[in-house]
mmCIF file of C-alpha atoms in Angstrom:
data_model
loop_
_atom_site.group_PDB
_atom_site.id
_atom_site.type_symbol
_atom_site.label_atom_id
_atom_site.label_comp_id
_atom_site.label_asym_id
_atom_site.label_seq_id
_atom_site.Cartn_x
_atom_site.Cartn_y
_atom_site.Cartn_z
ATOM 1 C CA MET A 15 0.023 0.029 -0.015
ATOM 2 C CA SER A 16 1.449 3.361 -1.050
ATOM 3 C CA THR A 17 1.673 6.422 1.204
ATOM 4 C CA HIS A 18 -0.699 9.367 1.202
ATOM 5 C CA VAL A 19 1.599 12.335 1.709
ATOM 6 C CA ARG A 20 -0.219 14.222 -1.039
ATOM 7 C CA HIS A 21 -3.279 14.505 1.174
ATOM 8 C CA HIS A 22 -1.263 16.124 3.989
ATOM 9 C CA VAL A 23 0.179 18.567 1.451
ATOM 10 C CA LEU A 24 -3.348 19.332 0.228
ATOM 11 C CA GLY A 25 -4.510 19.844 3.781
ATOM 12 C CA ALA A 26 -1.761 22.342 4.578
ATOM 13 C CA THR A 27 -2.499 24.251 1.346
ATOM 14 C CA THR A 28 -6.221 24.347 2.169
ATOM 15 C CA LEU A 29 -5.387 25.763 5.625
ATOM 16 C CA ALA A 30 -3.395 28.523 3.896
ATOM 17 C CA ALA A 31 -6.459 29.296 1.685
ATOM 18 C CA VAL A 32 -8.605 29.594 4.808
ATOM 19 C CA MET A 33 -6.170 32.169 6.272
ATOM 20 C CA LEU A 34 -6.003 33.941 2.893
ATOM 21 C CA TYR A 35 -9.662 34.835 3.011
ATOM 22 C CA LEU A 36 -9.968 35.166 6.745
ATOM 23 C CA ASP A 37 -7.389 37.931 6.762
ATOM 24 C CA ARG A 38 -8.766 39.475 3.626
ATOM 25 C CA ILE A 39 -12.494 39.637 4.571
ATOM 26 C CA CYS A 40 -12.140 40.473 8.310
ATOM 27 C CA ILE A 41 -11.159 44.096 7.541
ATOM 28 C CA ALA A 42 -14.671 44.803 6.156
ATOM 29 C CA GLU A 43 -16.206 43.857 9.472
ATOM 30 C CA ILE A 44 -13.579 45.778 11.461
ATOM 31 C CA ALA A 45 -14.092 48.888 9.296
ATOM 32 C CA LYS A 46 -17.678 49.145 10.529
ATOM 33 C CA GLU A 47 -16.446 49.781 14.110
ATOM 34 C CA GLU A 48 -16.580 53.396 15.319
ATOM 35 C CA ALA A 49 -13.410 52.695 17.344
ATOM 36 C CA PHE A 50 -11.605 51.852 14.071
ATOM 37 C CA LYS A 51 -12.504 55.201 12.546
ATOM 38 C CA SER A 52 -11.858 57.299 15.666
ATOM 39 C CA ASP A 53 -8.581 55.581 16.620
ATOM 40 C CA LEU A 54 -7.159 56.214 13.133
ATOM 41 C CA GLY A 55 -8.896 59.528 12.466
ATOM 42 C CA ILE A 56 -10.137 58.479 9.046
ATOM 43 C CA SER A 57 -13.357 59.104 7.096
ATOM 44 C CA ASP A 58 -15.672 56.668 5.317
ATOM 45 C CA THR A 59 -14.199 57.860 1.992
ATOM 46 C CA GLN A 60 -10.678 57.029 3.164
ATOM 47 C CA ILE A 61 -11.830 53.594 4.345
ATOM 48 C CA GLY A 62 -13.230 52.974 0.842
ATOM 49 C CA VAL A 63 -9.878 53.915 -0.701
ATOM 50 C CA VAL A 64 -8.054 51.559 1.662
ATOM 51 C CA LEU A 65 -10.384 48.634 0.897
ATOM 52 C CA GLY A 66 -10.125 49.237 -2.856
ATOM 53 C CA ALA A 67 -6.299 49.492 -2.723
ATOM 54 C CA PHE A 68 -6.072 45.791 -2.013
ATOM 55 C CA PHE A 69 -7.660 44.726 -5.301
ATOM 56 C CA PHE A 70 -5.227 46.948 -7.264
ATOM 57 C CA THR A 71 -2.037 45.436 -5.910
ATOM 58 C CA TYR A 72 -3.599 41.967 -5.714
ATOM 59 C CA ALA A 73 -4.304 41.993 -9.443
ATOM 60 C CA LEU A 74 -0.954 43.480 -10.479
ATOM 61 C CA GLY A 75 0.985 41.075 -8.188
ATOM 62 C CA GLN A 76 -0.460 37.870 -9.662
ATOM 63 C CA VAL A 77 2.042 37.198 -12.537
ATOM 64 C CA PRO A 78 5.287 38.242 -10.816
ATOM 65 C CA ALA A 79 4.310 36.393 -7.585
ATOM 66 C CA GLY A 80 3.427 33.304 -9.551
ATOM 67 C CA TRP A 81 6.716 33.400 -11.441
ATOM 68 C CA LEU A 82 8.662 33.746 -8.183
ATOM 69 C CA SER A 83 7.062 30.524 -6.993
ATOM 70 C CA ASP A 84 7.931 28.797 -10.262
ATOM 71 C CA ARG A 85 11.497 30.111 -10.147
ATOM 72 C CA PHE A 86 12.388 29.685 -6.447
ATOM 73 C CA GLY A 87 9.991 26.992 -5.344
ATOM 74 C CA THR A 88 6.672 26.987 -3.584
ATOM 75 C CA ARG A 89 8.217 25.714 -0.360
ATOM 76 C CA THR A 90 10.248 28.908 -0.205
ATOM 77 C CA MET A 91 7.840 31.414 -1.566
ATOM 78 C CA LEU A 92 4.395 30.450 -0.190
ATOM 79 C CA PRO A 93 5.537 30.631 3.468
ATOM 80 C CA ILE A 94 7.102 34.027 2.626
ATOM 81 C CA TYR A 95 3.828 35.221 1.114
ATOM 82 C CA ILE A 96 1.840 34.070 4.131
ATOM 83 C CA GLY A 97 4.403 35.626 6.461
ATOM 84 C CA ILE A 98 4.341 38.993 4.698
ATOM 85 C CA TRP A 99 0.526 39.242 4.533
ATOM 86 C CA SER A 100 0.338 38.072 8.225
ATOM 87 C CA LEU A 101 2.822 40.811 9.115
ATOM 88 C CA CYS A 102 0.681 43.311 7.203
ATOM 89 C CA THR A 103 -2.333 42.131 9.089
ATOM 90 C CA ILE A 104 -0.511 42.858 12.363
ATOM 91 C CA LEU A 105 0.670 46.193 11.041
ATOM 92 C CA THR A 106 -2.917 47.066 10.195
ATOM 93 C CA GLY A 107 -3.697 46.474 13.828
ATOM 94 C CA LEU A 108 -0.779 48.693 14.877
ATOM 95 C CA ALA A 109 -1.553 51.499 12.378
ATOM 96 C CA ASN A 110 -1.616 55.011 13.744
ATOM 97 C CA GLY A 111 -3.207 56.737 10.704
ATOM 98 C CA PHE A 112 -4.287 56.651 7.079
ATOM 99 C CA LEU A 113 -0.805 56.509 5.559
ATOM 100 C CA MET A 114 0.411 53.507 7.576
ATOM 101 C CA LEU A 115 -2.910 51.741 7.030
ATOM 102 C CA MET A 116 -2.690 52.380 3.230
ATOM 103 C CA VAL A 117 0.890 51.096 2.980
ATOM 104 C CA ALA A 118 -0.001 47.937 4.955
ATOM 105 C CA ARG A 119 -2.967 47.185 2.718
ATOM 106 C CA LEU A 120 -1.055 47.749 -0.512
ATOM 107 C CA LEU A 121 1.681 45.361 0.568
ATOM 108 C CA PHE A 122 -0.996 42.999 1.831
ATOM 109 C CA GLY A 123 -2.429 42.799 -1.676
ATOM 110 C CA PHE A 124 0.916 42.005 -3.253
ATOM 111 C CA ALA A 125 1.678 39.220 -0.736
ATOM 112 C CA GLN A 126 -1.782 37.604 -1.075
ATOM 113 C CA ALA A 127 -1.442 37.568 -4.875
ATOM 114 C CA GLY A 128 1.072 34.676 -4.613
ATOM 115 C CA CYS A 129 -1.116 32.235 -2.736
ATOM 116 C CA TYR A 130 -3.449 30.782 -5.390
ATOM 117 C CA PRO A 131 -0.868 30.742 -8.203
ATOM 118 C CA SER A 132 1.469 28.781 -5.872
ATOM 119 C CA ALA A 133 -1.361 26.496 -4.868
ATOM 120 C CA GLY A 134 -2.260 25.799 -8.495
ATOM 121 C CA SER A 135 1.395 24.896 -9.202
ATOM 122 C CA LEU A 136 1.846 22.573 -6.242
ATOM 123 C CA ILE A 137 -1.397 20.734 -7.089
ATOM 124 C CA LYS A 138 0.065 19.962 -10.487
ATOM 125 C CA ARG A 139 3.220 18.604 -8.849
ATOM 126 C CA TRP A 140 1.502 16.624 -6.130
ATOM 127 C CA MET A 141 -1.758 15.337 -7.555
ATOM 128 C CA PRO A 142 -2.259 12.783 -10.406
ATOM 129 C CA ILE A 143 -4.137 14.174 -13.388
ATOM 130 C CA PRO A 144 -7.461 12.342 -12.635
ATOM 131 C CA GLN A 145 -7.540 13.954 -9.138
ATOM 132 C CA ARG A 146 -6.429 17.531 -9.926
ATOM 133 C CA GLY A 147 -9.957 18.852 -10.277
ATOM 134 C CA ARG A 148 -11.053 17.553 -6.900
ATOM 135 C CA ALA A 149 -7.821 18.840 -5.246
ATOM 136 C CA SER A 150 -8.437 22.249 -6.743
ATOM 137 C CA SER A 151 -12.002 22.238 -5.410
ATOM 138 C CA VAL A 152 -10.759 21.417 -1.887
ATOM 139 C CA VAL A 153 -8.279 24.328 -1.889
ATOM 140 C CA SER A 154 -10.908 26.667 -3.366
ATOM 141 C CA PHE A 155 -13.332 25.445 -0.713
ATOM 142 C CA GLY A 156 -10.791 26.484 1.924
ATOM 143 C CA GLY A 157 -10.877 30.035 0.582
ATOM 144 C CA ARG A 158 -14.654 30.140 0.522
ATOM 145 C CA LEU A 159 -14.773 28.752 4.088
ATOM 146 C CA GLY A 160 -12.359 31.399 5.362
ATOM 147 C CA GLY A 161 -14.482 34.140 3.710
ATOM 148 C CA THR A 162 -17.631 32.703 5.236
ATOM 149 C CA ILE A 163 -16.364 32.469 8.829
ATOM 150 C CA ALA A 164 -14.452 35.808 8.728
ATOM 151 C CA PRO A 165 -17.452 38.079 9.404
ATOM 152 C CA ILE A 166 -19.028 35.826 12.019
ATOM 153 C CA LEU A 167 -15.788 35.104 13.942
ATOM 154 C CA THR A 168 -14.573 38.715 13.744
ATOM 155 C CA ALA A 169 -17.930 40.114 14.905
ATOM 156 C CA TRP A 170 -17.997 37.608 17.820
ATOM 157 C CA LEU A 171 -14.483 38.525 18.931
ATOM 158 C CA LEU A 172 -15.134 42.213 18.647
ATOM 159 C CA LYS A 173 -18.404 42.066 20.542
ATOM 160 C CA ASP A 174 -17.340 40.177 23.662
ATOM 161 C CA TYR A 175 -13.598 39.621 23.836
ATOM 162 C CA LEU A 176 -11.038 41.753 21.914
ATOM 163 C CA SER A 177 -10.434 45.212 20.474
ATOM 164 C CA TRP A 178 -10.137 45.554 16.708
ATOM 165 C CA ARG A 179 -6.349 45.922 17.076
ATOM 166 C CA ALA A 180 -6.119 42.731 19.098
ATOM 167 C CA VAL A 181 -8.175 40.787 16.544
ATOM 168 C CA LEU A 182 -5.827 41.696 13.732
ATOM 169 C CA ILE A 183 -2.762 40.825 15.835
ATOM 170 C CA LEU A 184 -4.334 37.488 16.657
ATOM 171 C CA TYR A 185 -5.112 36.666 13.021
ATOM 172 C CA GLY A 186 -1.609 37.768 11.947
ATOM 173 C CA THR A 187 0.028 35.566 14.541
ATOM 174 C CA ALA A 188 -2.041 32.560 13.471
ATOM 175 C CA GLY A 189 -0.856 33.175 9.948
ATOM 176 C CA PHE A 190 2.823 32.722 10.958
ATOM 177 C CA LEU A 191 1.892 29.390 12.477
ATOM 178 C CA VAL A 192 0.230 28.344 9.218
ATOM 179 C CA ALA A 193 3.263 29.393 7.246
ATOM 180 C CA PHE A 194 5.518 27.256 9.456
ATOM 181 C CA HIS A 195 3.147 24.271 9.233
ATOM 182 C CA PHE A 196 3.181 24.450 5.455
ATOM 183 C CA TRP A 197 6.987 24.754 5.247
ATOM 184 C CA ARG A 198 7.366 21.714 7.548
ATOM 185 C CA ILE A 199 5.079 19.482 5.532
ATOM 186 C CA TYR A 200 5.770 20.501 1.903
ATOM 187 C CA ARG A 201 8.545 19.555 -0.456
ATOM 188 C CA GLU A 202 8.808 20.746 -4.091
ATOM 189 C CA THR A 203 8.239 17.302 -5.537
ATOM 190 C CA PRO A 204 7.110 13.896 -4.234
ATOM 191 C CA THR A 205 10.615 12.506 -4.917
ATOM 192 C CA GLU A 206 12.106 14.989 -2.460
ATOM 193 C CA HIS A 207 9.716 14.096 0.356
ATOM 194 C CA PRO A 208 11.244 11.590 2.809
ATOM 195 C CA LEU A 209 7.854 10.067 3.659
ATOM 196 C CA CYS A 210 6.535 9.682 0.041
ATOM 197 C CA ASP A 211 7.238 6.159 -1.244
ATOM 198 C CA THR A 212 7.809 5.086 -4.838
ATOM 199 C CA GLY A 213 4.252 3.870 -5.212
ATOM 200 C CA GLU A 214 2.781 7.233 -4.449
ATOM 201 C CA GLN A 215 5.424 8.916 -6.660
ATOM 202 C CA GLU A 216 4.503 6.730 -9.636
ATOM 203 C CA LEU A 217 0.761 7.339 -9.047
ATOM 204 C CA ILE A 218 1.261 11.115 -9.100
ATOM 205 C CA SER A 219 3.430 11.208 -12.188
ATOM 206 C CA TYR A 220 1.468 8.696 -14.299
ATOM 207 C CA GLY A 221 0.318 10.232 -17.586
ATOM 208 C CA ASP A 222 1.887 13.683 -16.879
ATOM 209 C CA ASP A 223 4.141 14.728 -19.759
ATOM 210 C CA ASP A 224 5.757 17.410 -17.626
ATOM 211 C CA ALA A 225 6.614 15.169 -14.676
ATOM 212 C CA GLY A 226 10.258 14.735 -15.712
ATOM 213 C CA ASP A 227 10.934 18.432 -16.379
ATOM 214 C CA LEU A 228 11.735 19.828 -12.908
ATOM 215 C CA SER A 229 14.112 22.643 -13.916
ATOM 216 C CA PRO A 230 12.781 26.089 -12.802
ATOM 217 C CA PRO A 231 12.002 28.717 -15.447
ATOM 218 C CA GLN A 232 14.743 31.373 -15.790
ATOM 219 C CA PHE A 233 12.496 34.159 -17.060
ATOM 220 C CA LEU A 234 9.034 35.516 -16.609
ATOM 221 C CA PRO A 235 6.972 33.986 -19.536
ATOM 222 C CA LEU A 236 5.335 37.225 -20.646
ATOM 223 C CA LEU A 237 5.899 36.716 -24.380
ATOM 224 C CA PRO A 238 4.519 33.114 -24.354
ATOM 225 C CA LEU A 239 1.495 34.356 -22.397
ATOM 226 C CA ILE A 240 0.892 37.227 -24.778
ATOM 227 C CA ARG A 241 1.265 34.956 -27.856
ATOM 228 C CA SER A 242 -1.071 32.259 -26.448
ATOM 229 C CA HIS A 243 -4.591 32.709 -27.883
ATOM 230 C CA THR A 244 -6.008 30.086 -25.541
ATOM 231 C CA MET A 245 -4.708 32.014 -22.529
ATOM 232 C CA TRP A 246 -6.290 35.228 -23.829
ATOM 233 C CA LEU A 247 -9.530 33.324 -24.069
ATOM 234 C CA MET A 248 -9.031 32.203 -20.432
ATOM 235 C CA SER A 249 -8.263 35.811 -19.437
ATOM 236 C CA PHE A 250 -11.439 37.182 -21.020
ATOM 237 C CA LEU A 251 -13.340 34.238 -19.518
ATOM 238 C CA GLN A 252 -12.225 35.079 -15.990
ATOM 239 C CA PHE A 253 -12.872 38.786 -16.547
ATOM 240 C CA GLY A 254 -16.415 37.931 -17.687
ATOM 241 C CA ILE A 255 -17.391 35.652 -14.835
ATOM 242 C CA ASN A 256 -16.147 38.156 -12.274
ATOM 243 C CA LEU A 257 -18.050 40.926 -14.023
ATOM 244 C CA GLY A 258 -21.217 39.037 -13.108
ATOM 245 C CA TRP A 259 -20.271 37.174 -9.925
ATOM 246 C CA VAL A 260 -18.931 40.077 -7.943
ATOM 247 C CA PHE A 261 -22.436 41.527 -7.656
ATOM 248 C CA LEU A 262 -23.193 38.738 -5.208
ATOM 249 C CA VAL A 263 -20.535 39.845 -2.765
ATOM 250 C CA THR A 264 -20.823 43.588 -3.259
ATOM 251 C CA TRP A 265 -24.205 45.086 -4.290
ATOM 252 C CA LEU A 266 -26.526 42.162 -3.448
ATOM 253 C CA PRO A 267 -27.342 43.395 0.098
ATOM 254 C CA THR A 268 -28.143 46.876 -1.310
ATOM 255 C CA TYR A 269 -30.316 45.402 -4.050
ATOM 256 C CA LEU A 270 -32.288 43.279 -1.552
ATOM 257 C CA GLN A 271 -32.891 46.243 0.702
ATOM 258 C CA GLU A 272 -33.690 48.978 -1.868
ATOM 259 C CA VAL A 273 -35.435 46.992 -4.585
ATOM 260 C CA LYS A 274 -36.913 43.955 -2.857
ATOM 261 C CA HIS A 275 -37.521 45.885 0.418
ATOM 262 C CA VAL A 276 -36.044 43.174 2.612
ATOM 263 C CA ASP A 277 -35.142 44.025 6.209
ATOM 264 C CA PRO A 278 -31.363 43.844 7.026
ATOM 265 C CA LYS A 279 -31.640 40.733 9.191
ATOM 266 C CA THR A 280 -33.480 38.741 6.517
ATOM 267 C CA GLY A 281 -31.220 40.209 3.854
ATOM 268 C CA GLY A 282 -28.169 38.912 5.734
ATOM 269 C CA LEU A 283 -29.713 35.450 5.806
ATOM 270 C CA MET A 284 -30.482 35.601 2.060
ATOM 271 C CA SER A 285 -26.890 36.694 1.227
ATOM 272 C CA THR A 286 -25.528 33.805 3.315
ATOM 273 C CA ILE A 287 -27.712 31.307 1.439
ATOM 274 C CA VAL A 288 -26.449 32.658 -1.897
ATOM 275 C CA LEU A 289 -22.751 32.392 -0.843
ATOM 276 C CA ALA A 290 -23.270 28.971 0.742
ATOM 277 C CA SER A 291 -24.632 27.755 -2.605
ATOM 278 C CA GLY A 292 -21.262 28.743 -4.124
ATOM 279 C CA ILE A 293 -19.464 26.597 -1.510
ATOM 280 C CA VAL A 294 -21.467 23.560 -2.513
ATOM 281 C CA GLY A 295 -20.666 24.264 -6.183
ATOM 282 C CA THR A 296 -16.994 24.429 -5.371
ATOM 283 C CA LEU A 297 -17.041 21.055 -3.650
ATOM 284 C CA CYS A 298 -18.937 19.411 -6.554
ATOM 285 C CA GLY A 299 -16.908 21.099 -9.350
ATOM 286 C CA GLY A 300 -13.773 19.025 -8.848
ATOM 287 C CA MET A 301 -15.591 15.743 -9.273
ATOM 288 C CA VAL A 302 -17.423 17.142 -12.349
ATOM 289 C CA THR A 303 -14.269 18.149 -14.169
ATOM 290 C CA ASP A 304 -12.454 14.949 -13.335
ATOM 291 C CA ILE A 305 -15.371 12.818 -14.600
ATOM 292 C CA SER A 306 -15.695 15.032 -17.684
ATOM 293 C CA VAL A 307 -11.996 14.539 -18.566
ATOM 294 C CA ARG A 308 -12.365 10.774 -18.254
ATOM 295 C CA HIS A 309 -15.267 10.791 -20.734
ATOM 296 C CA PHE A 310 -14.309 13.508 -23.199
ATOM 297 C CA GLY A 311 -10.518 13.913 -22.834
ATOM 298 C CA ARG A 312 -8.740 17.042 -21.654
ATOM 299 C CA ARG A 313 -9.703 19.334 -24.564
ATOM 300 C CA TRP A 314 -13.498 19.095 -24.068
ATOM 301 C CA GLY A 315 -13.396 17.693 -20.594
ATOM 302 C CA ARG A 316 -12.195 21.056 -19.197
ATOM 303 C CA SER A 317 -14.217 23.155 -21.692
ATOM 304 C CA LEU A 318 -17.696 21.648 -21.544
ATOM 305 C CA PRO A 319 -18.263 22.078 -17.789
ATOM 306 C CA MET A 320 -17.398 25.722 -18.065
ATOM 307 C CA VAL A 321 -19.653 26.321 -21.059
ATOM 308 C CA THR A 322 -22.516 24.572 -19.265
ATOM 309 C CA CYS A 323 -22.026 26.528 -16.029
ATOM 310 C CA TYR A 324 -21.829 29.904 -17.672
ATOM 311 C CA THR A 325 -24.920 29.235 -19.792
ATOM 312 C CA VAL A 326 -26.900 28.332 -16.667
ATOM 313 C CA ALA A 327 -25.632 31.398 -14.814
ATOM 314 C CA MET A 328 -26.515 33.652 -17.738
ATOM 315 C CA ILE A 329 -30.098 32.264 -17.922
ATOM 316 C CA ALA A 330 -30.467 32.621 -14.160
ATOM 317 C CA TYR A 331 -29.459 36.290 -14.259
ATOM 318 C CA LEU A 332 -31.830 37.007 -17.156
ATOM 319 C CA SER A 333 -34.668 35.316 -15.226
ATOM 320 C CA CYS A 334 -34.122 37.820 -12.407
ATOM 321 C CA LEU A 335 -35.709 40.494 -14.697
ATOM 322 C CA ARG A 336 -39.070 38.720 -14.356
ATOM 323 C CA LEU A 337 -38.973 37.609 -10.720
ATOM 324 C CA GLU A 338 -41.044 39.678 -8.289
ATOM 325 C CA SER A 339 -40.590 37.726 -5.079
ATOM 326 C CA ALA A 340 -37.423 38.305 -3.039
ATOM 327 C CA TRP A 341 -37.055 34.617 -2.284
ATOM 328 C CA SER A 342 -37.440 33.643 -5.931
ATOM 329 C CA PHE A 343 -34.690 36.146 -6.761
ATOM 330 C CA VAL A 344 -32.462 34.559 -4.055
ATOM 331 C CA ILE A 345 -32.987 31.152 -5.688
ATOM 332 C CA ALA A 346 -31.896 32.525 -9.037
ATOM 333 C CA ALA A 347 -28.843 34.281 -7.464
ATOM 334 C CA SER A 348 -28.013 31.017 -5.652
ATOM 335 C CA ILE A 349 -28.001 29.196 -8.989
ATOM 336 C CA VAL A 350 -25.565 31.840 -10.333
ATOM 337 C CA ALA A 351 -23.281 31.335 -7.309
ATOM 338 C CA PHE A 352 -23.484 27.513 -7.577
ATOM 339 C CA ALA A 353 -22.830 27.410 -11.311
ATOM 340 C CA THR A 354 -19.978 29.863 -11.133
ATOM 341 C CA ASP A 355 -18.160 28.021 -8.382
ATOM 342 C CA LEU A 356 -18.900 24.703 -10.024
ATOM 343 C CA SER A 357 -16.665 25.906 -12.864
ATOM 344 C CA VAL A 358 -13.722 27.025 -10.700
ATOM 345 C CA PRO A 359 -12.004 23.607 -10.369
ATOM 346 C CA SER A 360 -12.118 23.303 -14.181
ATOM 347 C CA ILE A 361 -10.357 26.611 -14.440
ATOM 348 C CA TRP A 362 -7.711 25.611 -11.974
ATOM 349 C CA ALA A 363 -7.121 22.257 -13.639
ATOM 350 C CA TYR A 364 -6.990 23.867 -17.104
ATOM 351 C CA MET A 365 -4.152 26.188 -15.969
ATOM 352 C CA GLN A 366 -2.309 23.240 -14.474
ATOM 353 C CA ASP A 367 -2.695 21.399 -17.802
ATOM 354 C CA VAL A 368 -1.272 24.190 -19.954
ATOM 355 C CA GLY A 369 1.252 25.758 -17.523
ATOM 356 C CA GLY A 370 4.122 23.283 -17.596
ATOM 357 C CA LYS A 371 7.026 24.611 -15.441
ATOM 358 C CA ASN A 372 5.359 28.038 -15.496
ATOM 359 C CA THR A 373 2.098 26.883 -13.937
ATOM 360 C CA ALA A 374 2.079 29.451 -11.123
ATOM 361 C CA ALA A 375 2.759 32.333 -13.536
ATOM 362 C CA VAL A 376 0.120 31.087 -15.940
ATOM 363 C CA PHE A 377 -2.295 30.795 -13.014
ATOM 364 C CA GLY A 378 -1.419 34.331 -11.950
ATOM 365 C CA TRP A 379 -2.001 35.670 -15.490
ATOM 366 C CA GLY A 380 -5.556 34.374 -15.611
ATOM 367 C CA ASN A 381 -6.242 35.414 -12.009
ATOM 368 C CA MET A 382 -4.983 38.921 -12.723
ATOM 369 C CA TRP A 383 -7.566 39.463 -15.475
ATOM 370 C CA GLY A 384 -10.264 37.954 -13.260
ATOM 371 C CA ASN A 385 -9.468 40.498 -10.560
ATOM 372 C CA PHE A 386 -9.596 43.332 -13.093
ATOM 373 C CA GLY A 387 -13.145 42.149 -13.735
ATOM 374 C CA ALA A 388 -13.831 42.001 -10.001
ATOM 375 C CA ALA A 389 -12.646 45.601 -9.629
ATOM 376 C CA THR A 390 -14.591 46.810 -12.680
ATOM 377 C CA SER A 391 -18.003 45.415 -11.767
ATOM 378 C CA PRO A 392 -18.688 47.349 -8.573
ATOM 379 C CA LEU A 393 -17.789 50.549 -10.383
ATOM 380 C CA LEU A 394 -20.044 49.931 -13.372
ATOM 381 C CA VAL A 395 -23.117 48.938 -11.396
ATOM 382 C CA PRO A 396 -23.941 52.436 -9.989
ATOM 383 C CA ILE A 397 -23.176 53.941 -13.400
ATOM 384 C CA VAL A 398 -25.617 51.818 -15.316
ATOM 385 C CA VAL A 399 -28.245 51.959 -12.595
ATOM 386 C CA ASP A 400 -27.979 55.763 -12.155
ATOM 387 C CA ALA A 401 -28.269 56.149 -15.897
ATOM 388 C CA THR A 402 -31.933 55.258 -15.509
ATOM 389 C CA VAL A 403 -32.712 57.937 -12.935
ATOM 390 C CA PRO A 404 -35.335 58.877 -11.770
ATOM 391 C CA ASP A 405 -36.482 55.243 -12.019
ATOM 392 C CA ALA A 406 -33.135 53.733 -10.834
ATOM 393 C CA ASP A 407 -33.858 50.621 -12.874
ATOM 394 C CA TRP A 408 -31.512 47.660 -12.297
ATOM 395 C CA THR A 409 -32.361 45.992 -15.590
ATOM 396 C CA PRO A 410 -29.200 47.290 -17.354
ATOM 397 C CA ALA A 411 -27.095 45.933 -14.497
ATOM 398 C CA PHE A 412 -28.512 42.408 -14.975
ATOM 399 C CA TYR A 413 -27.953 42.622 -18.735
ATOM 400 C CA LEU A 414 -24.311 43.586 -17.903
ATOM 401 C CA PHE A 415 -23.922 40.564 -15.644
ATOM 402 C CA SER A 416 -25.505 38.262 -18.261
ATOM 403 C CA LEU A 417 -23.218 39.709 -20.922
ATOM 404 C CA GLY A 418 -20.198 38.790 -18.777
ATOM 405 C CA TYR A 419 -21.304 35.195 -18.575
ATOM 406 C CA LEU A 420 -22.137 35.116 -22.317
ATOM 407 C CA MET A 421 -18.575 36.235 -23.021
ATOM 408 C CA ALA A 422 -17.181 33.636 -20.628
ATOM 409 C CA GLY A 423 -19.159 30.836 -22.252
ATOM 410 C CA LEU A 424 -18.011 31.768 -25.737
ATOM 411 C CA CYS A 425 -14.408 31.912 -24.579
ATOM 412 C CA ALA A 426 -14.771 28.535 -22.836
ATOM 413 C CA LEU A 427 -15.727 26.973 -26.176
ATOM 414 C CA GLY A 428 -12.358 28.020 -27.624
ATOM 415 C CA ILE A 429 -9.970 27.098 -24.858
ATOM 416 C CA ASN A 430 -7.776 24.017 -25.380
ATOM 417 C CA ALA A 431 -6.165 22.300 -22.376
ATOM 418 C CA ASN A 432 -3.816 20.471 -24.735
ATOM 419 C CA SER A 433 -2.312 23.745 -25.986
ATOM 420 C CA LYS A 434 0.537 24.400 -23.539
ATOM 421 C CA VAL A 435 2.019 27.816 -22.882
ATOM 422 C CA GLU A 436 5.519 27.239 -24.166
#
C-alpha cells in the first residue's frame, strides 16, 4: 500500500487558503467599528480607498508572484507570502493613521497575490491528473470557508472579547503558524519528500508529460502568455465571470434592501444562502471536471463544464428580470453562485494542464484578469443603474452581468487544455 503524503500537502494548502480569505475579509467587519475610525482619524471615503487598494495590488501582483514561486519554489515562496501578509495584518492592527494603513494594505495585496498561483502549481506537482480537479476544489473550498467564517468570527471577537487591534494581531500571529506548518510538511516534488514512497510517486506522475521536467524557469513567460490565444480566451473568460459574480458579494445586500424591500436581518440570511450555494458548487466542481475529462478527454473535458455553467448562470441572471418575489430572486442568485463556483476547479485544472514549469505564472496571469473584472464590476453597477434615474432601474445591470457570462461561455468553447504555454 502506497503512502498518502499528497493528502497532507493538500490539507496544509487548504489551511493557507482559509487564512487567505480570513485575513482578507475580516477588515470589512472591522471597518464598521466606530473605534476603528476614531482611533485612526479616518473618514468613510478614506476607508473605501483603503479597501479598494487591496484589489489593485492583488491583481498586479499575480504574475510576478506566480513566477517567483515557479523560479524559487513553492516551499520557499508560499511561506514568505503568508508571512508577509500576516505581518501586514498585524501592522494594520498597529496602524496610527491613514498613511500607515494604506501602505500595509497595498503590501498585503501583493503578498496575497502569490497564494493561489502557488497552490495551483503545487497541485500539479503533487496530484495525479485524474484527481487535480477535486484537489483544486478542496483548496478553493478552503478560501470560501475562510471568507464565510471571517465576518461571524470577527464580529463575535469584537463584541465580547477583543479590540479591533487585538483581533488583527491574533489573526496575523495565526498566519505565521500556518506558514511554518506548510513549510514543515511541503517539499517541491514527491521525490524530495522523505515520507513519500515510490508507489505514491508513480501514481502522481502517471500520464503527466511534464513530470520529468523539474528545472525552474529562468525568465518570466510574458511573451509566451501574450502569444497564447488560448490564454487570452481564459483571461477574457475570468474577466467575464467576475463581471457578473462580484455583484453577489458587493451590491446584493443593497439590491435586496432597496429594490426587494427586505429588512437587514433577512437580507443577511439571504446573502448567506447565496454564498453557501457557491461553496456547494466548489465542492462538486472538482468531481465534475475529473469525470468530464475521463469521458471527453482534456480538450473538451475542461471546456464543456465551463460552457454549461456559464450558460446556466446567464439564464439565471436573465430570469431575475421577471422575478417579483425576493425569495425567488435569491433562488436565481444562488443558481448563479452555484454554477460559477462549479466551474472554478475546471479553471484551476486547465491552467495546471497548460502551464508546464510556469504553472504558477500562468495561473497568476488568468487570475490577474479575473481580478480586473472584479474591480470593474462594482464601479459599473452604479453607473448603469443611475443612468436610468429617476427610475433607478436595475435592468441594465442584470444585462451587464449576463453579458459577462455570455462572453465567458463563448471563450470557454475556444480554450484548449492540450495547448501548452511554451
